[in-house]
Amino acid sequence: MGTACLGLGTVASLAATVGWVARSRDGRRRAPRAATWALALAALAAFLILEWALLDRDFSVRYVAEHGGRDVPLYYTLTSLWSALEGSLVLWLLVLGAVVVLAFRHPPRTEPHLHPPAMAVLTATAAFFFGLVLLAGNPFESVATVPPDGPGPNPLLRSHPAMGVHPPLLYAGYVGLAVPFAYAIAALVTGRAGAGWARTVRRWTLLGWAALTAGIAVGAWWSYAVLGWGGYWAWDPVENASLLPWLTATALLHSLLARRRGGGLTGWTVCLAALTFSLVILGTFLTRSGVVGSVHAFTQSGVGPPLLAFLAAVTVGWLVLLALRGDRLTARAAGADRAAGTERAAGEVRPAGASRPWPLLSRRGALVGNNLLLAAVAATVGVGTLFPTVRQLVSGAESTVGPVYYNRALAPLALAVLALMAVGPLLAWRADPPVRIARRLATPAISAGLVAGLVGLSGDHRPAVVVVCGLAAFIAANLVHTTAARLAGAGRPGADGAGADRGSAGAGGVGGRRWWRVLRGNRRSLGAQIAHLAVAIAAVAVVVSGADPPAEQREIAIDGTATVRGVTIRLVGLDSRVTPGQERATARLEVDAGGGAPRRASPTLALLPDHGMVVATPAIDTGLRRDVYITLLAADPQAGTALLRVSVNRLIGVLWCAAGLLLVGTALAGWPRRRTPIRPAEQAAGPGSRVPVGEASR
């Protein structure tokens, strides 16, 4: 039954692709609604059938026999669907089907001619993945001999609730970024990329970026809480595979902003949208092909070669289109400016056809610099990720690229990104006199200097810590100053254009409503500033925690104590338990970090001979300022001794709070504005992208 659903989904995807291609050539043809819905329903049916097989313990299904188990709790039985390669591809199909339907139901309000070719790209992508699952990773195959029980999922994948959140969020981010790619191809095919195109690409990029951000943050927290090594990011190839599209999607969001406010950058923006999806496919290949060794990767399988071929086809395809039609796209964009009659950029008015220079010391210049720096960061991470694999393929020699490379190569680039993030929002879109720029930067710069001085006086003289803390203070001061200025302006009589409120600014209720309107009207810029502040806070946490001394090992006897960086740990006792397939030791500890009663902690060490694994689950005494991270490395209950690895990690709690704040800022920045009816004359995407009303209404 599940295989039939995969076959139906493949056929429906192909039929939908043919239908959307035909509609893109002839707008009078009907949209392939039935085929589009059928592929999404086929993905949903395949997902539900496999989930039911896991819940029903149907060990005649190969996937259930290999990854299910009668002793697996309900929650981890549900999440075991995506705990292995074949099932994770079924989840991918489910998310892809949902994205296809959402993209179908929400076409651009302007430039409707872009919708059919974009849908053709999305349904073609769905056809590939349906075929991939059907032919190379089918989880519904039957087993020759039905076993009485299964081994269950990997023990690391059934020990933390993040298993139910992290993979779906990552897949939502990956698949969501397919829509900007589809519209990038549509822009190259049609030669048009106006305001409607930019709004659609921004909306989907922001959704995919937010989901990917949440997935990366949850994955880092999961790694920190489960793997027992004391860190949250190891520059693992699979970790980097999720970071690469995040970086280019971040650049894409900023490029769209620069394009909207100043024009131009159309070819670069299209290139970023297409490159981001290529990096998504690259990450999928690295994770599922078995070419890289990682605790996060799946085992070697037959899906690697088809994924590599798809990656090559996608990348070569959009590069060829960009080479052949990119100049046409740029010419259309330039024609849009000339057809406008006048240009408006931050209050300036120029005659039609006038040149549109942009000064380097402007907000648009800062956005372009931001794009270049993010591209350099992505290239640096990509080289470090792919170098060992390429070297092994070429020479057969094995090698690794460790954190030292990334820390040294990325540190100056990251500081430059933070500096532009701090200064850029204070620059005008057009050229400003240096005196005015200096006046605007004065207050945040004073705050940054004070904070950097306090950090230096506190005893931490590392330049990176001082500089990053100063930049974070600069961004925070800018946010406070900008918000206060807007609220002060709203409190003046006649502000915000509210005629009914004039002369009554002193009334608390009226003033409160006016302030609320100001904040609501500026929620996008406020959300962007909050997101920037969250990134700066996260950078402070990363730099400070990275400067902490390495973990220390201590062997403690029962009732003995050990002190590490001012934290006293006492071993109260040792417990051991032997069950079928598992030997587990638990150390009962009391942790005294000062400032209160000692807290209890219980790190465990489990030997799993059936899986050939030793799992050390740490005990973490969490606080906003610092975590005490304790891992049990060895235990001898008879001798009454335990070997512990202890580290005191500063500001890890601040890092998780910064991730949450980043998502809050993203939600504010992406919150949709109130929709207004579009008049027929506005069906064109903008100046120079106009289409006849009859064609737009098809």
XYZ file of C-alpha atoms in Angstrom:
698
model
C 0.000 0.000 0.000
C 2.794 2.408 0.876
C 4.664 1.568 -2.324
C 1.501 2.276 -4.296
C 1.295 5.713 -2.666
C 4.872 6.423 -3.695
C 4.079 5.365 -7.256
C 0.953 7.515 -7.292
C 2.915 10.466 -5.981
C 5.538 10.034 -8.715
C 2.907 9.927 -11.465
C 0.969 12.852 -10.001
C 4.144 14.949 -9.697
C 5.066 14.283 -13.318
C 1.528 15.070 -14.469
C 1.519 18.288 -12.438
C 4.878 19.299 -13.911
C 3.617 18.773 -17.457
C 0.456 20.716 -16.657
C 2.280 23.667 -15.126
C 4.754 23.808 -18.018
C 1.832 23.894 -20.451
C 0.145 26.642 -18.443
C 3.333 28.704 -18.335
C 3.392 28.606 -22.158
C -0.320 29.229 -22.619
C -2.037 31.082 -19.780
C -5.459 30.003 -21.064
C -4.858 26.419 -19.996
C -6.274 25.326 -16.673
C -3.954 24.791 -13.740
C -3.334 21.104 -12.863
C -5.092 21.373 -9.519
C -5.964 17.687 -9.213
C -2.410 16.477 -9.863
C -0.953 19.074 -7.482
C -3.265 18.026 -4.674
C -2.754 14.333 -5.521
C 1.005 14.464 -4.986
C 0.537 16.095 -1.567
C -2.116 13.544 -0.554
C 0.120 10.696 -1.738
C 2.944 11.974 0.488
C 0.562 12.259 3.435
C -0.776 8.742 2.852
C 2.737 7.256 2.652
C 3.674 9.008 5.895
C 0.578 7.782 7.739
C 0.958 4.206 6.466
C 4.563 3.984 7.650
C 3.684 5.596 10.974
C 0.867 3.110 11.497
C 3.190 0.205 10.688
C 5.561 1.422 13.409
C 2.765 1.862 15.948
C 1.271 -1.532 15.058
C 4.701 -3.209 15.311
C 4.265 -4.694 11.839
C 7.665 -6.336 11.557
C 6.864 -7.687 8.107
C 7.782 -4.196 6.866
C 11.546 -3.966 6.505
C 11.808 -0.482 7.988
C 9.851 -1.517 11.097
C 11.901 -4.689 11.469
C 15.135 -2.688 11.361
C 14.145 0.395 13.378
C 11.046 -0.480 15.395
C 10.753 -2.290 18.706
C 8.153 -3.453 21.196
C 9.878 -1.799 24.151
C 10.188 1.620 22.487
C 7.982 4.260 24.180
C 5.149 5.754 22.172
C 6.818 9.118 21.598
C 10.005 7.585 20.247
C 7.996 5.089 18.205
C 6.418 8.059 16.456
C 9.743 9.816 15.976
C 11.483 6.631 14.815
C 9.888 7.246 11.417
C 12.624 9.772 10.693
C 15.354 8.078 12.740
C 16.785 6.301 9.690
C 17.376 7.093 6.044
C 14.295 5.689 4.318
C 11.803 7.015 6.849
C 13.427 10.456 6.896
C 12.861 10.673 3.145
C 9.169 9.966 3.707
C 9.077 12.894 6.158
C 10.851 14.972 3.516
C 8.084 14.054 1.037
C 5.413 15.068 3.547
C 6.974 18.500 4.080
C 7.562 18.934 0.350
C 3.934 18.086 -0.403
C 2.755 20.642 2.140
C 5.038 23.317 0.676
C 3.829 22.583 -2.867
C 0.196 23.014 -1.794
C 0.954 26.227 0.131
C 2.830 27.672 -2.834
C -0.067 26.670 -5.095
C -2.640 28.272 -2.819
C -0.688 31.510 -2.345
C 0.568 32.800 -5.708
C 2.057 36.274 -6.051
C -0.587 38.976 -5.926
C 1.240 40.720 -8.738
C 3.270 39.159 -11.558
C 1.014 36.091 -11.787
C 2.893 34.947 -14.883
C 5.705 33.776 -12.573
C 3.485 31.297 -10.753
C 3.165 28.509 -13.398
C 6.905 28.111 -14.115
C 7.675 28.243 -10.388
C 5.100 25.537 -9.709
C 6.584 23.471 -12.540
C 9.982 23.590 -10.797
C 8.463 22.617 -7.433
C 6.455 19.684 -8.830
C 9.486 18.491 -10.816
C 11.462 18.512 -7.566
C 8.675 16.498 -5.942
C 8.768 14.015 -8.842
C 12.478 13.455 -8.279
C 12.113 12.812 -4.558
C 9.115 10.537 -5.030
C 11.121 8.541 -7.551
C 14.155 8.527 -5.251
C 12.169 7.055 -2.371
C 10.364 4.579 -4.622
C 13.448 3.239 -6.407
C 16.383 3.783 -4.041
C 15.024 4.177 -0.500
C 11.684 2.382 -0.258
C 10.835 1.754 3.425
C 7.797 -0.394 2.575
C 9.682 -3.432 1.269
C 8.801 -6.712 2.946
C 11.197 -8.975 4.811
C 11.631 -12.641 3.985
C 11.413 -13.744 7.621
C 9.320 -11.754 10.063
C 11.262 -11.250 13.341
C 9.456 -11.319 16.687
C 10.898 -7.931 17.660
C 13.116 -5.163 16.366
C 16.139 -3.347 17.793
C 14.427 0.046 17.935
C 16.026 3.288 16.815
C 19.575 4.281 17.643
C 19.830 4.798 21.441
C 20.993 8.396 20.930
C 17.752 9.067 19.021
C 15.457 7.887 21.805
C 16.993 9.656 24.760
C 15.919 13.252 24.243
C 12.618 14.919 23.277
C 14.371 17.096 20.690
C 14.166 14.093 18.357
C 10.567 15.048 17.674
C 11.403 18.676 16.831
C 14.886 18.986 15.357
C 14.543 16.950 12.109
C 11.081 18.293 11.166
C 12.296 21.876 11.661
C 15.379 21.271 9.532
C 13.325 19.666 6.777
C 10.823 22.519 6.880
C 13.697 24.950 6.444
C 15.340 22.975 3.660
C 12.155 22.395 1.692
C 10.858 25.914 2.290
C 13.958 27.265 0.554
C 12.950 25.371 -2.584
C 10.272 27.994 -3.272
C 12.720 30.937 -3.675
C 14.710 28.675 -5.994
C 11.595 27.937 -8.028
C 10.827 31.634 -8.390
C 14.456 32.339 -9.279
C 14.171 29.879 -12.164
C 10.830 31.446 -13.119
C 12.469 34.878 -13.187
C 15.257 33.613 -15.434
C 12.777 31.900 -17.774
C 10.412 34.872 -18.069
C 13.003 37.621 -17.739
C 10.931 39.384 -15.078
C 11.612 39.877 -11.399
C 9.592 42.794 -10.114
C 8.140 43.781 -6.788
C 5.721 40.829 -6.666
C 8.584 38.417 -7.268
C 10.663 40.031 -4.523
C 7.801 39.914 -2.007
C 7.148 36.222 -2.683
C 10.821 35.305 -2.479
C 11.245 37.288 0.729
C 8.223 35.663 2.380
C 9.327 32.115 1.598
C 12.984 32.793 2.371
C 12.028 34.204 5.751
C 9.859 31.160 6.531
C 12.555 28.699 5.487
C 15.271 30.677 7.235
C 13.278 30.837 10.493
C 12.600 27.085 10.462
C 16.255 26.353 9.674
C 17.383 28.701 12.456
C 15.123 26.955 14.969
C 16.281 23.541 13.753
C 19.958 24.442 14.084
C 19.406 25.893 17.570
C 17.481 22.831 18.775
C 20.128 20.557 17.268
C 22.910 22.409 19.082
C 20.993 22.148 22.357
C 20.389 18.427 21.751
C 24.065 17.797 21.015
C 25.037 19.697 24.157
C 22.583 17.801 26.353
C 23.118 14.257 25.068
C 26.532 13.591 23.531
C 28.505 14.329 26.706
C 31.455 16.126 25.108
C 30.637 19.487 26.639
C 30.072 21.524 23.476
C 27.249 22.401 21.132
C 28.982 22.836 17.761
C 31.871 20.661 16.597
C 32.204 21.881 12.961
C 31.061 18.452 11.927
C 30.437 18.085 8.139
C 26.726 17.439 8.681
C 26.444 20.417 11.039
C 28.150 22.552 8.418
C 25.755 21.215 5.785
C 22.899 22.946 7.604
C 24.912 26.120 8.187
C 25.797 26.693 4.518
C 22.244 27.338 3.213
C 21.519 29.344 6.375
C 24.368 31.707 5.521
C 23.342 32.201 1.891
C 19.673 32.585 2.867
C 20.733 35.301 5.318
C 22.577 37.040 2.500
C 19.498 36.645 0.285
C 17.258 38.404 2.814
C 19.625 41.367 2.992
C 20.038 41.447 -0.780
C 16.268 41.639 -1.201
C 16.180 44.616 1.163
C 18.937 46.428 -0.734
C 17.179 45.688 -4.023
C 13.838 46.974 -2.758
C 15.224 50.256 -1.475
C 17.757 51.026 -4.182
C 17.069 48.858 -7.229
C 19.619 46.726 -9.002
C 21.203 43.538 -7.603
C 18.560 41.474 -9.435
C 21.030 39.002 -10.933
C 22.873 38.652 -7.624
C 19.617 38.079 -5.741
C 18.498 35.406 -8.220
C 21.919 33.777 -7.916
C 21.662 33.668 -4.112
C 18.186 32.100 -4.241
C 19.396 29.386 -6.606
C 22.677 28.810 -4.768
C 20.841 28.351 -1.470
C 18.815 25.463 -2.870
C 21.946 23.897 -4.376
C 23.496 23.974 -0.910
C 20.344 22.359 0.486
C 20.768 19.471 -1.958
C 24.490 19.319 -1.169
C 23.713 18.990 2.531
C 21.134 16.303 1.791
C 23.733 14.413 -0.231
C 26.416 14.674 2.465
C 23.996 13.495 5.157
C 22.515 10.555 3.244
C 25.263 9.290 0.952
C 27.698 7.995 3.565
C 30.626 9.925 2.053
C 31.344 11.719 5.346
C 31.758 10.207 8.768
C 29.577 11.883 11.356
C 27.466 11.034 14.353
C 24.690 12.945 12.568
C 24.955 11.171 9.200
C 23.040 8.164 7.941
C 24.798 5.010 6.790
C 25.911 4.493 3.216
C 22.991 3.819 0.890
C 21.883 3.790 -2.716
C 20.422 7.290 -2.639
C 23.851 8.932 -2.877
C 24.424 8.688 -6.667
C 20.910 9.919 -7.609
C 21.242 12.839 -5.185
C 24.638 13.723 -6.626
C 23.199 13.619 -10.149
C 20.275 15.810 -9.063
C 22.661 18.277 -7.425
C 24.703 18.473 -10.621
C 21.590 18.909 -12.788
C 20.147 21.634 -10.544
C 23.399 23.583 -10.238
C 24.419 23.323 -13.887
C 20.855 24.142 -14.934
C 20.563 27.434 -13.080
C 24.124 28.441 -13.933
C 23.408 27.930 -17.644
C 20.149 29.866 -17.355
C 21.925 32.666 -15.517
C 24.635 32.826 -18.174
C 22.159 32.820 -21.062
C 19.388 34.986 -19.650
C 20.899 36.913 -16.765
C 21.616 39.948 -18.969
C 17.992 39.958 -20.100
C 16.887 39.960 -16.487
C 19.197 42.876 -15.691
C 18.021 44.768 -18.765
C 14.390 44.337 -17.715
C 15.247 45.630 -14.246
C 17.008 48.664 -15.728
C 14.054 49.234 -18.026
C 11.811 49.220 -14.980
C 13.690 52.179 -13.568
C 13.501 54.118 -16.829
C 9.795 53.406 -17.249
C 9.071 54.728 -13.776
C 9.514 58.319 -14.900
C 10.923 59.259 -11.543
C 12.861 57.393 -8.940
C 12.278 57.533 -5.241
C 15.026 56.407 -2.912
C 14.995 57.624 0.651
C 13.283 60.848 -0.297
C 15.363 61.601 -3.402
C 13.721 62.307 -6.751
C 15.701 61.905 -9.949
C 14.592 62.215 -13.530
C 13.946 59.087 -15.560
C 17.027 57.426 -16.943
C 19.319 59.109 -14.475
C 22.128 57.035 -13.111
C 21.566 55.431 -9.770
C 24.896 55.552 -8.013
C 25.083 54.479 -4.428
C 27.766 55.692 -2.068
C 29.896 53.215 -0.268
C 29.190 54.837 3.110
C 25.421 54.220 3.021
C 22.991 51.613 4.220
C 22.883 50.030 0.784
C 26.672 49.893 0.755
C 26.582 48.195 4.151
C 24.078 45.626 2.837
C 26.271 44.865 -0.162
C 29.260 44.511 2.141
C 27.186 42.228 4.350
C 26.440 40.037 1.323
C 30.082 39.813 0.344
C 31.157 38.920 3.874
C 28.458 36.264 4.269
C 29.478 34.794 0.919
C 33.085 34.674 2.145
C 31.994 32.949 5.372
C 29.984 30.391 3.387
C 32.928 29.768 1.052
C 35.274 29.268 4.018
C 32.917 26.799 5.677
C 32.329 25.014 2.365
C 36.047 24.560 1.726
C 36.606 23.131 5.205
C 33.624 20.813 4.836
C 34.420 19.414 1.397
C 38.226 19.356 1.490
C 38.612 15.991 3.311
C 36.115 14.288 0.977
C 37.664 15.712 -2.185
C 41.175 14.847 -1.024
C 40.169 11.273 -0.254
C 38.565 10.891 -3.676
C 41.619 12.317 -5.448
C 44.519 10.820 -3.490
C 42.933 8.265 -1.175
C 44.444 9.985 1.864
C 42.201 10.575 4.851
C 42.234 13.962 6.558
C 40.120 16.105 8.829
C 39.557 19.816 9.197
C 39.106 20.716 12.844
C 37.871 23.695 14.829
C 41.272 25.413 14.672
C 40.828 26.095 10.947
C 37.310 27.450 11.344
C 38.118 29.588 14.363
C 41.134 31.224 12.746
C 39.602 31.664 9.298
C 36.169 32.841 10.392
C 37.042 35.089 13.348
C 37.945 38.213 11.302
C 35.017 37.690 8.926
C 32.565 37.285 11.793
C 33.847 40.454 13.486
C 33.433 42.371 10.222
C 29.854 41.081 9.868
C 29.069 42.209 13.416
C 30.615 45.632 12.775
C 28.490 46.154 9.646
C 25.448 44.883 11.533
C 26.083 47.534 14.175
C 26.834 50.502 11.915
C 24.704 49.742 8.847
C 21.232 50.487 10.280
C 22.428 53.958 11.355
C 23.483 54.953 7.856
C 21.137 56.673 5.440
C 20.124 55.104 2.157
C 21.705 58.055 0.367
C 24.935 59.860 1.058
C 25.160 61.775 4.315
C 27.698 64.390 5.414
C 30.338 62.826 7.682
C 29.299 65.157 10.520
C 25.740 63.841 10.459
C 26.961 60.239 10.377
C 29.272 60.893 13.330
C 26.418 62.496 15.295
C 24.220 59.481 14.633
C 26.901 57.046 15.730
C 27.918 58.954 18.853
C 25.486 57.567 21.436
C 25.878 53.864 20.502
C 29.644 54.309 20.234
C 29.845 55.771 23.749
C 27.821 52.836 25.081
C 30.070 50.403 23.253
C 33.189 52.035 24.689
C 31.838 51.928 28.219
C 30.880 48.252 28.008
C 34.173 47.279 26.366
C 36.054 49.144 29.117
C 34.068 47.410 31.852
C 34.731 44.016 30.287
C 38.431 44.784 30.114
C 38.511 45.990 33.718
C 36.688 42.863 34.853
C 39.800 40.842 34.085
C 38.963 39.399 30.670
C 41.544 41.041 28.395
C 41.072 38.826 25.341
C 40.580 41.191 22.392
C 37.816 39.108 20.805
C 35.729 39.156 23.995
C 36.177 42.902 24.490
C 35.382 43.776 20.858
C 32.327 41.509 20.579
C 30.891 42.785 23.868
C 31.399 46.355 22.671
C 29.653 45.659 19.351
C 26.746 44.007 21.167
C 26.401 47.088 23.373
C 26.470 49.273 20.244
C 23.579 47.320 18.688
C 21.592 47.328 21.937
C 22.060 51.083 22.375
C 20.935 51.665 18.802
C 17.779 49.609 19.386
C 16.931 51.505 22.580
C 17.706 54.908 21.071
C 15.710 54.267 17.880
C 12.680 52.920 19.727
C 12.725 55.783 22.237
C 12.961 58.334 19.426
C 9.965 56.847 17.659
C 7.896 56.788 20.835
C 8.897 60.360 21.650
C 7.824 61.423 18.182
C 4.522 59.650 18.662
C 3.920 61.550 21.878
C 4.024 64.946 20.170
C 0.693 66.538 19.233
C -0.292 65.699 15.683
C 2.218 62.881 15.394
C 1.380 59.781 13.384
C -1.196 61.754 11.459
C -3.948 60.978 13.963
C -6.186 64.004 13.649
C -8.575 62.773 16.296
C -5.752 62.628 18.812
C -4.341 66.083 18.187
C -4.132 68.236 21.236
C -4.646 65.299 23.540
C -1.207 63.700 23.569
C -1.095 64.029 27.306
C -4.019 61.644 27.767
C -2.558 58.344 28.823
C -4.988 56.181 26.880
C -4.654 58.178 23.659
C -0.882 58.415 23.965
C -0.673 54.699 24.673
C -2.706 53.904 21.596
C -0.555 56.203 19.499
C 2.644 54.578 20.769
C 1.194 51.172 20.018
C 0.388 52.271 16.465
C 3.949 53.510 16.011
C 5.430 50.224 17.234
C 3.015 48.203 15.123
C 3.702 50.307 12.045
C 7.464 49.866 12.492
C 7.384 46.223 13.548
C 9.444 45.069 10.573
C 12.363 47.376 11.275
C 11.982 46.743 15.007
C 12.005 42.986 14.378
C 15.145 43.296 12.254
C 16.891 45.247 15.018
C 15.850 42.672 17.614
C 17.194 39.905 15.370
C 20.496 41.783 15.024
C 20.663 42.189 18.797
C 20.021 38.459 19.244
C 22.873 37.608 16.864
C 25.172 39.955 18.788
C 24.185 38.390 22.133
C 24.759 34.925 20.677
C 28.189 36.058 19.464
C 29.049 37.238 22.989
C 27.993 33.861 24.406
C 29.993 31.976 21.766
C 33.148 34.012 22.290
C 32.970 33.950 26.094
C 32.215 30.220 26.318
C 34.905 29.501 23.738
C 37.444 31.276 25.914
C 36.723 29.013 28.897
C 39.482 26.647 30.077
C 39.230 23.044 28.861
C 37.403 20.400 30.867
C 39.234 18.678 33.719
C 39.116 15.020 34.745
C 38.802 14.035 38.394
C 38.678 10.616 40.010
C 36.571 10.742 43.170
C 35.850 8.131 45.806
C 32.515 7.898 47.580
C 32.166 10.780 50.053
C 35.175 12.403 48.417
C 35.135 15.826 46.800
C 36.806 17.611 43.920
C 36.887 21.333 43.101
C 36.949 22.660 39.548
C 36.928 26.443 38.910
C 35.252 27.190 42.218
C 32.652 24.394 41.949
C 32.827 21.615 44.545
C 31.527 18.174 43.578
C 30.945 15.388 46.113
C 30.339 11.768 45.127
C 27.427 10.533 47.232
C 27.185 7.060 45.751
C 27.299 4.786 42.706
C 24.459 2.722 41.294
C 24.727 -0.016 38.688
C 22.032 -1.917 36.871
C 22.195 -4.739 34.336
C 19.246 -5.332 32.013
C 18.972 -7.319 28.759
C 21.119 -5.510 26.208
C 22.336 -2.803 28.594
C 24.702 -2.193 31.506
C 24.207 1.175 33.183
C 26.166 2.986 35.895
C 24.945 6.173 37.600
C 26.941 8.531 39.792
C 24.954 10.350 42.481
C 26.578 13.738 43.022
C 26.110 16.935 44.985
C 27.225 20.096 43.187
C 28.010 23.181 45.249
C 28.603 26.232 43.073
C 28.112 28.671 45.936
C 25.197 30.923 46.651
C 22.799 28.243 47.844
C 22.291 24.658 48.884
C 24.137 21.958 46.908
C 22.231 20.556 43.943
C 21.941 16.919 43.003
C 23.263 15.612 39.696
C 23.283 12.100 38.213
C 25.428 11.526 35.112
C 25.126 8.047 33.616
C 27.286 5.706 31.582
C 25.595 2.968 29.548
C 27.183 0.048 27.691
C 24.994 -1.217 24.831
C 26.613 -4.357 23.412
C 23.824 -4.995 20.893
C 24.522 -1.624 19.272
C 28.267 -1.620 19.929
C 27.978 1.715 21.721
C 28.946 3.381 24.982
C 26.652 6.306 25.776
C 27.663 8.865 28.403
C 24.705 11.074 29.302
C 25.925 14.185 31.135
C 24.421 15.927 34.122
C 24.116 19.688 33.617
C 23.575 22.160 36.417
C 22.142 24.955 34.289
C 22.175 28.656 34.999
C 21.966 31.822 32.947
C 25.564 32.823 33.742
C 27.190 29.382 33.718
C 26.605 25.642 33.383
C 28.378 22.956 35.383
C 28.759 20.116 32.885
C 29.643 16.703 34.341
C 30.244 13.534 32.321
C 30.803 10.095 33.859
C 33.728 8.484 32.020
C 34.208 5.348 34.136
C 32.783 3.826 37.311
C 33.906 1.033 39.629
C 31.078 0.275 42.083
C 33.177 -2.305 43.923
C 36.032 0.114 44.597
C 33.593 2.984 45.047
C 35.316 5.344 42.603
C 34.163 7.330 39.584
C 36.103 9.146 36.894
C 34.414 12.434 36.006
C 35.026 15.056 33.349
C 33.955 18.482 34.586
C 33.718 21.787 32.783
C 32.214 25.117 33.748
C 30.724 26.696 30.637
C 29.817 30.374 30.812
C 26.800 31.994 29.130
C 25.413 28.814 27.547
C 21.975 29.718 28.888
C 22.366 33.165 27.313
C 23.043 31.461 23.973
C 19.744 29.549 24.093
C 17.896 32.747 25.101
C 19.497 34.563 22.164
C 18.211 31.876 19.799
C 14.696 32.430 21.113
C 15.065 36.203 20.802
C 16.238 35.764 17.213
C 13.052 33.886 16.367
C 10.962 36.606 18.035
C 12.674 39.252 15.926
C 12.185 37.145 12.806
C 8.474 36.762 13.547
C 8.097 40.539 13.926
C 10.063 41.239 10.758
C 8.041 38.732 8.765
C 4.614 39.480 10.205
C 2.342 40.102 7.202
C 0.933 43.536 6.656
C -2.749 44.112 6.200
C -3.698 43.118 2.682
C -5.330 45.719 0.461
C -7.280 45.064 -2.730
C -5.226 45.316 -5.882
C -6.660 47.474 -8.646
C -6.331 46.186 -12.204
C -3.837 48.934 -13.006
C -1.597 47.586 -10.223
C -1.497 44.028 -11.481
C 1.924 44.816 -12.922
C 4.757 44.023 -10.584
C 6.088 47.494 -10.687
C 7.651 49.908 -13.126
C 8.823 48.108 -16.220
C 7.311 44.765 -15.227
C 3.813 45.526 -16.438
C 1.736 42.913 -18.222
C -1.611 43.414 -19.931
C -4.567 43.088 -17.620
C -5.964 40.261 -19.690
C -2.752 38.285 -19.389
C -2.422 39.027 -15.670
C -5.879 37.678 -14.944
C -5.334 34.317 -16.566
